């Protein structure tokens, strides 16, 4: 863990190679991947990493396609459903990464259930166990985790995003992280949808990205709507 520094105004100031905003599975995996590559990583979540987001309180399915199954055909069928407006190259990368990381979960000791023939059933994850497990992996990777630290704005040098700032809501302290890269993994926008874990899915990451000048695409292809 990296020790935080405080300025004269008692604000929390941190430096990182990579800042990850969010506390769901995407944020956890991004933080682990960056840390394993040798980066100094800070993860800031407006909730508590491991319990925030829609995955933590429920089961979650996975796009589990073993290498022996015809991945190109699987992607082709899914691509047709998008009106051929998705990018098959990224879809293939998603399939490959998802399967590889499911195997890593098994290697790390995640308690997958077994099929009747003894094989592990890795196509479904139990949300509470999965996210509690991922919190441990994030901390084990040496990531500095800032729980209950919502980001309120992205910081720009005029050409690129160079960090983020927000508030530690439990103590009312301002925080700022200067970073070489920022990963927005803040989830979708399902506020007031009455689904488990949706209370915090307010789309704030999308808003910050739009305010910083980002172009948003592909949002119309969410599997839920």
Coordinates of C-alpha atoms in Angstrom, one line a residue:
X1 CA 0.0 0.0 0.0
X2 CA 1.2 3.5 -0.8
X3 CA 1.2 6.1 2.0
X4 CA -1.0 9.1 1.1
X5 CA 0.2 12.6 1.6
X6 CA -1.7 15.6 2.9
X7 CA -1.3 19.2 1.8
X8 CA -1.3 22.2 4.1
X9 CA -5.0 22.4 3.6
X10 CA -5.4 18.8 4.8
X11 CA -6.5 17.5 1.4
X12 CA -5.5 14.0 0.4
X13 CA -2.9 14.1 -2.5
X14 CA -1.7 11.0 -4.3
X15 CA 0.4 10.3 -7.3
X16 CA -0.2 7.2 -9.5
X17 CA 0.7 5.7 -12.8
X18 CA -2.9 4.6 -13.2
X19 CA -6.0 5.8 -11.4
X20 CA -9.1 3.6 -11.6
X21 CA -12.5 5.1 -10.8
X22 CA -15.2 2.5 -9.9
X23 CA -15.7 -0.5 -7.6
X24 CA -17.3 -3.2 -9.7
X25 CA -15.6 -6.1 -11.5
X26 CA -14.3 -4.0 -14.4
X27 CA -12.6 -1.6 -11.9
X28 CA -11.2 -4.5 -9.9
X29 CA -9.8 -6.3 -13.0
X30 CA -8.4 -3.0 -14.4
X31 CA -6.6 -2.3 -11.2
X32 CA -5.1 -5.8 -10.9
X33 CA -4.0 -5.8 -14.6
X34 CA -2.3 -2.4 -14.2
X35 CA -0.6 -3.4 -10.9
X36 CA 0.6 -6.7 -12.4
X37 CA 2.3 -4.8 -15.2
X38 CA 4.3 -2.8 -12.7
X39 CA 2.2 0.3 -12.4
X40 CA 1.5 2.2 -9.2
X41 CA -2.3 2.0 -9.0
X42 CA -4.9 3.9 -7.0
X43 CA -8.6 2.8 -7.1
X44 CA -11.2 5.3 -5.9
X45 CA -14.8 4.1 -5.4
X46 CA -17.8 6.1 -4.3
X47 CA -18.9 3.0 -2.4
X48 CA -16.9 0.1 -0.9
X49 CA -14.9 -2.0 -3.3
X50 CA -16.4 -5.4 -3.2
X51 CA -20.0 -4.4 -2.3
X52 CA -20.9 -1.6 -4.6
X53 CA -22.4 -2.0 -8.1
X54 CA -24.9 -4.4 -9.6
X55 CA -22.7 -7.5 -9.5
X56 CA -22.0 -7.6 -5.8
X57 CA -25.6 -8.5 -4.6
X58 CA -26.5 -11.0 -7.2
X59 CA -25.2 -13.7 -9.6
X60 CA -23.7 -12.7 -12.9
X61 CA -23.4 -14.6 -16.1
X62 CA -20.2 -14.7 -18.2
X63 CA -19.5 -14.8 -21.9
X64 CA -17.7 -18.1 -21.4
X65 CA -16.6 -19.5 -24.8
X66 CA -13.7 -22.1 -24.6
X67 CA -11.0 -21.9 -27.3
X68 CA -12.2 -25.2 -28.8
X69 CA -15.7 -23.8 -29.5
X70 CA -16.0 -21.7 -32.7
X71 CA -15.5 -18.3 -31.2
X72 CA -15.8 -16.6 -34.6
X73 CA -19.2 -18.1 -35.1
X74 CA -20.3 -17.1 -31.6
X75 CA -19.2 -13.6 -32.2
X76 CA -20.8 -13.5 -35.6
X77 CA -24.2 -14.5 -34.2
X78 CA -23.9 -11.8 -31.5
X79 CA -22.7 -9.3 -34.0
X80 CA -25.7 -9.8 -36.2
X81 CA -27.9 -8.9 -33.2
X82 CA -26.2 -5.5 -32.9
X83 CA -27.3 -4.6 -36.4
X84 CA -23.6 -5.1 -37.5
X85 CA -22.7 -1.9 -35.8
X86 CA -20.4 -3.4 -33.1
X87 CA -16.8 -4.2 -33.7
X88 CA -16.1 -8.0 -34.1
X89 CA -12.4 -7.5 -33.3
X90 CA -13.2 -6.1 -29.9
X91 CA -15.9 -8.7 -29.3
X92 CA -13.3 -11.5 -30.0
X93 CA -10.9 -9.8 -27.6
X94 CA -13.7 -9.7 -25.0
X95 CA -14.4 -13.4 -25.4
X96 CA -10.7 -14.3 -25.1
X97 CA -10.1 -12.1 -22.1
X98 CA -13.2 -13.3 -20.3
X99 CA -12.3 -16.9 -20.6
X100 CA -8.7 -16.4 -19.7
X101 CA -9.6 -14.5 -16.6
X102 CA -12.2 -17.1 -15.5
X103 CA -9.4 -19.6 -15.6
X104 CA -7.2 -17.2 -13.5
X105 CA -10.0 -17.0 -10.9
X106 CA -9.9 -20.8 -10.7
X107 CA -6.1 -20.8 -10.3
X108 CA -6.4 -18.1 -7.6
X109 CA -8.7 -20.4 -5.7
X110 CA -12.2 -18.9 -6.4
X111 CA -14.7 -21.6 -5.3
X112 CA -16.4 -22.5 -8.6
X113 CA -19.0 -25.3 -8.4
X114 CA -18.5 -28.6 -10.2
X115 CA -20.5 -30.2 -12.9
X116 CA -21.8 -33.8 -12.5
X117 CA -18.7 -35.0 -14.3
X118 CA -16.4 -33.2 -12.0
X119 CA -15.5 -30.3 -14.3
X120 CA -15.6 -26.8 -12.9
X121 CA -18.7 -24.8 -13.9
X122 CA -17.2 -21.3 -14.7
X123 CA -20.0 -19.8 -16.7
X124 CA -21.6 -18.1 -13.7
X125 CA -20.3 -16.2 -10.8
X126 CA -21.9 -15.7 -7.4
X127 CA -21.8 -11.9 -7.0
X128 CA -21.1 -11.5 -3.3
X129 CA -18.4 -14.2 -3.2
X130 CA -16.9 -13.0 -6.5
X131 CA -16.6 -9.3 -5.5
X132 CA -15.3 -10.1 -2.0
X133 CA -12.7 -12.4 -3.7
X134 CA -11.7 -9.6 -6.1
X135 CA -11.3 -7.1 -3.3
X136 CA -8.7 -9.4 -1.8
X137 CA -6.9 -9.8 -5.1
X138 CA -6.8 -6.0 -5.6
X139 CA -5.3 -5.4 -2.2
X140 CA -2.9 -8.3 -2.7
X141 CA -1.7 -6.7 -5.9
X142 CA -0.6 -3.6 -3.9
X143 CA -3.3 -1.3 -5.1
X144 CA -4.1 1.7 -2.9
X145 CA -7.9 1.5 -2.4
X146 CA -9.9 4.6 -1.5
X147 CA -13.3 3.5 -0.3
X148 CA -16.2 6.0 -0.1
X149 CA -14.2 8.5 -2.2
X150 CA -16.5 9.6 -5.0
X151 CA -14.8 11.4 -7.9
X152 CA -16.4 14.7 -8.7
X153 CA -14.3 15.8 -11.7
X154 CA -11.6 14.7 -14.1
X155 CA -8.5 16.8 -14.2
X156 CA -7.1 18.0 -17.6
X157 CA -3.9 19.7 -18.6
X158 CA -5.6 20.9 -21.7
X159 CA -4.5 18.0 -23.9
X160 CA -5.2 14.9 -21.8
X161 CA -6.9 13.7 -18.6
X162 CA -4.2 13.7 -15.8
X163 CA -6.1 12.7 -12.8
X164 CA -9.3 13.2 -10.8
X165 CA -10.5 15.0 -7.7
X166 CA -13.3 14.4 -5.3
X167 CA -14.3 14.1 -1.6
X168 CA -13.9 11.5 1.1
X169 CA -17.6 11.6 2.0
X170 CA -17.2 9.9 5.4
X171 CA -14.9 12.7 6.7
X172 CA -15.6 15.5 4.3
X173 CA -12.0 15.7 3.1
X174 CA -11.1 16.7 -0.4
X175 CA -8.8 14.4 -2.4
X176 CA -6.9 14.5 -5.6
X177 CA -5.0 11.9 -7.6
X178 CA -2.5 12.9 -10.3
X179 CA -2.1 10.0 -12.7
X180 CA -0.5 9.2 -16.1
X181 CA -3.7 7.3 -17.0
X182 CA -7.3 7.3 -15.8
X183 CA -9.6 4.3 -16.2
X184 CA -13.3 5.1 -15.9
X185 CA -15.0 1.9 -14.7
X186 CA -18.0 3.5 -12.9
X187 CA -20.8 1.3 -14.3
X188 CA -23.8 2.2 -16.4
X189 CA -26.9 4.3 -15.6
X190 CA -29.7 2.3 -14.0
X191 CA -30.6 4.6 -11.2
X192 CA -34.1 4.0 -9.8
X193 CA -34.5 0.9 -12.0
X194 CA -35.3 -1.2 -8.8
X195 CA -32.7 -3.8 -9.6
X196 CA -30.3 -5.0 -7.0
X197 CA -27.2 -2.8 -6.8
X198 CA -28.6 -0.1 -9.1
X199 CA -28.9 2.7 -6.5
X200 CA -25.4 3.8 -7.2
X201 CA -25.4 3.4 -11.0
X202 CA -26.1 7.1 -11.6
X203 CA -24.0 7.5 -14.8
X204 CA -21.7 9.9 -13.1
X205 CA -18.7 8.5 -15.0
X206 CA -20.4 9.1 -18.3
X207 CA -21.1 12.7 -17.3
X208 CA -17.5 13.4 -16.3
X209 CA -16.3 11.8 -19.5
X210 CA -18.7 13.9 -21.6
X211 CA -17.7 17.1 -19.7
X212 CA -14.1 16.3 -20.5
X213 CA -15.0 16.0 -24.2
X214 CA -15.2 12.2 -24.7
X215 CA -17.2 10.6 -27.5
X216 CA -19.6 7.9 -26.3
X217 CA -20.6 5.0 -28.5
X218 CA -22.2 1.6 -28.3
X219 CA -24.4 2.5 -25.4
X220 CA -27.5 1.6 -27.3
X221 CA -26.4 -2.1 -27.3
X222 CA -26.7 -2.8 -23.6
X223 CA -28.0 -6.3 -23.1
X224 CA -30.7 -5.2 -20.7
X225 CA -32.5 -2.7 -22.9

